[in-house]
């Protein structure tokens, strides 16, 4: 069964707005990762945050991790139409090990 | 980094038949992972394939249905046996090389 739950399941915003999605998980983790998938294609790795980190930035992406609440958030700032995709969080209990995926958030950015 | 290719990219198969999916990596890796993504769903791990040993299957997946080969450190195959329409999914292989990389996926439709 999937460990992670993501909300919202779907998000529709205007270009230029920020998009925030959340991920919760159930067990202890080594790291949490966020991926993007366009139209059922392969996954693109966005960012990895380790269990001893609380916040990480990469370009327009900001990820937070709260291990006490077993939750993470992904913020996409100044969204663009090209950000339209499904976003998945995935947890790993050991570095380089198998991933357990959340249900995903479908983001639609309207031009 | 790692570049992963999969063959075939897509296929339409008749129920009761089997399909073997190939995954090729451009570097040697210890573990290769096979995931399934059912329509509109997230990814679920099928099994972990280590070179020189039997694959480790996740709950709900069995070797008779999804036999896996791992003849060397750059290649693996996943066979979907005795297919039914419920096997219609995208099948993705993945490796860890500093970060997690995914192949482009094999889109399977079973009629």
XYZ file of C-alpha atoms in Angstrom:
222
model
C 0.000 0.000 0.000
C 1.116 3.528 -0.560
C 2.680 5.191 2.404
C 2.162 8.743 1.269
C -1.004 10.689 0.916
C -1.031 13.900 -1.054
C -3.420 16.768 -1.038
C -4.964 18.282 -2.885
C -5.531 15.599 -5.501
C -5.949 18.303 -8.110
C -5.074 21.973 -8.266
C -5.970 24.582 -10.866
C -4.271 27.962 -10.798
C -3.520 30.912 -13.043
C -0.073 31.471 -14.471
C 1.993 33.524 -12.054
C 0.282 32.206 -8.947
C 1.938 29.923 -6.441
C 1.042 26.252 -6.148
C 1.318 24.385 -2.864
C 0.826 20.682 -2.367
C 1.266 18.538 0.708
C 2.410 15.023 1.384
C 2.002 12.935 4.507
C 3.644 9.631 5.289
C 3.401 6.999 7.980
C 6.785 5.561 8.938
C 10.253 6.890 9.601
C 12.209 7.884 6.526
C 15.743 8.544 5.368
C 14.655 11.043 2.742
C 11.658 12.369 0.872
C 11.681 13.221 -2.806
C 9.407 15.084 -5.167
C 8.888 14.126 -8.791
C 7.064 15.594 -11.756
C 5.351 13.568 -14.447
C 4.014 15.061 -17.643
C 1.078 13.303 -19.324
C 1.876 9.791 -18.120
C 5.485 9.964 -19.264
C 8.604 9.155 -17.238
C 9.265 10.800 -13.918
C 11.581 13.733 -13.481
C 13.333 14.082 -10.153
C 12.789 17.565 -8.711
C 14.280 17.666 -5.268
C 15.376 15.460 -2.380
C 15.202 16.452 1.256
C 16.830 14.365 3.941
C 15.250 13.571 7.266
C 17.624 15.922 9.096
C 16.742 18.845 6.827
C 13.773 21.134 7.278
C 13.728 23.195 4.115
C 15.295 23.112 0.697
C 15.155 25.351 -2.355
C 15.779 24.706 -6.010
C 14.952 27.494 -8.416
C 11.218 28.185 -8.094
C 10.723 25.136 -5.881
C 10.634 25.164 -2.108
C 10.260 21.980 -0.111
C 9.691 21.696 3.618
C 9.841 18.623 5.795
C 8.361 18.206 9.245
C 9.363 14.800 10.567
C 7.393 15.304 13.788
C 4.227 15.573 11.726
C 5.465 13.188 9.038
C 4.605 15.689 6.366
C 6.190 17.641 3.549
C 5.096 20.433 1.275
C 6.139 21.485 -2.204
C 5.713 25.097 -3.221
C 6.068 26.178 -6.837
C 6.350 29.930 -7.068
C 5.387 32.091 -10.048
C 3.901 29.110 -11.852
C 4.053 28.743 -15.614
C 1.894 26.825 -18.058
C 4.819 24.419 -18.469
C 4.453 23.463 -14.796
C 1.223 21.660 -15.684
C 1.908 18.082 -14.623
C 1.331 15.531 -11.899
C 3.554 15.868 -8.857
C 4.413 12.937 -6.623
C 6.155 12.692 -3.306
C 8.087 9.531 -2.543
C 9.782 8.364 0.621
C 12.749 6.115 1.139
C 13.730 4.390 4.353
C 17.353 4.144 3.298
C 19.495 6.071 0.867
C 19.340 4.550 -2.609
C 16.594 2.198 -1.622
C 13.126 1.593 -2.968
C 10.607 4.417 -3.005
C 7.070 4.519 -1.699
C 4.956 7.001 -3.622
C 2.121 9.228 -2.603
C -1.056 9.459 -4.615
C 0.010 12.526 -6.541
C -1.354 15.996 -7.175
C -2.471 16.995 -10.672
C -1.600 20.631 -11.257
C -3.114 22.650 -14.070
C -1.624 26.067 -14.718
C -3.858 28.145 -16.939
C -2.188 30.726 -19.174
C 23.751 10.440 -13.566
C 22.078 7.564 -15.364
C 20.283 7.304 -18.667
C 17.680 4.571 -18.862
C 16.002 3.208 -21.947
C 13.075 0.831 -22.103
C 11.727 -1.361 -24.865
C 9.064 -1.437 -26.051
C 7.783 2.062 -25.402
C 4.242 0.837 -25.817
C 2.342 -2.270 -26.842
C -1.153 -3.586 -27.280
C -1.514 -7.220 -26.307
C -4.194 -9.853 -26.210
C -5.256 -11.344 -22.923
C -3.526 -14.570 -22.019
C -0.280 -13.617 -23.717
C 2.971 -12.436 -22.126
C 5.156 -9.411 -22.743
C 8.781 -8.917 -21.791
C 9.939 -5.383 -21.108
C 13.620 -4.529 -21.320
C 15.454 -1.934 -19.291
C 18.958 -0.787 -20.188
C 21.080 1.578 -18.087
C 24.159 3.399 -19.309
C 26.100 2.667 -16.116
C 26.522 -0.231 -13.740
C 24.092 -0.218 -10.844
C 23.549 -2.622 -8.006
C 19.792 -2.426 -7.709
C 17.157 -1.929 -10.346
C 13.547 -1.331 -9.447
C 10.398 -2.094 -11.397
C 7.279 -0.003 -10.806
C 3.751 -0.158 -12.127
C 1.515 2.834 -12.676
C -2.086 1.958 -13.316
C -4.225 4.462 -15.244
C -4.667 7.664 -13.289
C -2.819 6.245 -10.303
C 0.517 6.657 -8.590
C 3.481 4.318 -8.829
C 3.653 1.029 -6.976
C 6.840 -0.955 -6.592
C 6.661 -4.434 -8.094
C 10.092 -5.753 -7.217
C 13.752 -4.984 -6.657
C 16.219 -6.756 -8.934
C 19.779 -7.396 -7.819
C 22.336 -8.850 -10.166
C 23.121 -12.469 -9.357
C 20.207 -13.094 -7.045
C 16.478 -13.548 -7.215
C 14.328 -10.455 -7.298
C 12.571 -9.345 -4.143
C 8.848 -8.882 -4.696
C 6.534 -6.520 -2.864
C 3.315 -7.623 -1.283
C 0.733 -8.394 -3.935
C 3.249 -9.266 -6.642
C 4.539 -12.766 -7.360
C 7.313 -14.199 -9.459
C 5.010 -16.373 -11.540
C 3.129 -13.328 -12.747
C 6.075 -10.935 -13.029
C 9.283 -12.898 -13.604
C 12.365 -10.711 -13.634
C 15.824 -11.295 -15.020
C 18.967 -9.404 -14.090
C 21.806 -10.927 -16.098
C 24.277 -8.078 -15.532
C 24.694 -4.707 -13.849
C 23.225 -2.659 -16.722
C 20.229 -4.676 -17.868
C 17.002 -6.178 -16.569
C 13.783 -7.554 -17.969
C 10.298 -7.715 -16.522
C 7.781 -10.127 -17.988
C 4.071 -9.613 -17.526
C 2.664 -13.112 -17.825
C -0.768 -14.388 -18.770
C -2.001 -10.837 -19.163
C -5.479 -9.586 -18.413
C -6.976 -6.122 -18.984
C -6.166 -5.303 -15.340
C -2.477 -5.406 -16.287
C -2.930 -2.374 -18.524
C -0.485 0.081 -16.994
C 2.730 1.949 -17.490
C 5.700 -0.099 -16.334
C 8.804 1.839 -15.320
C 12.255 0.742 -14.325
C 14.362 2.835 -12.014
C 17.886 2.953 -10.662
C 19.697 4.916 -8.012
C 22.800 6.810 -9.110
C 23.312 9.704 -6.696
C 19.624 10.289 -7.123
C 16.779 8.183 -8.436
C 16.325 7.920 -12.192
C 13.379 6.527 -14.053
C 13.074 5.120 -17.515
C 10.520 6.579 -19.931
C 8.119 3.735 -19.200
C 6.390 1.060 -21.230
C 2.722 1.745 -21.825
C 0.846 -1.541 -21.986
C -2.746 -2.003 -23.084
C -4.279 -5.451 -22.737
C -7.429 -6.168 -24.709
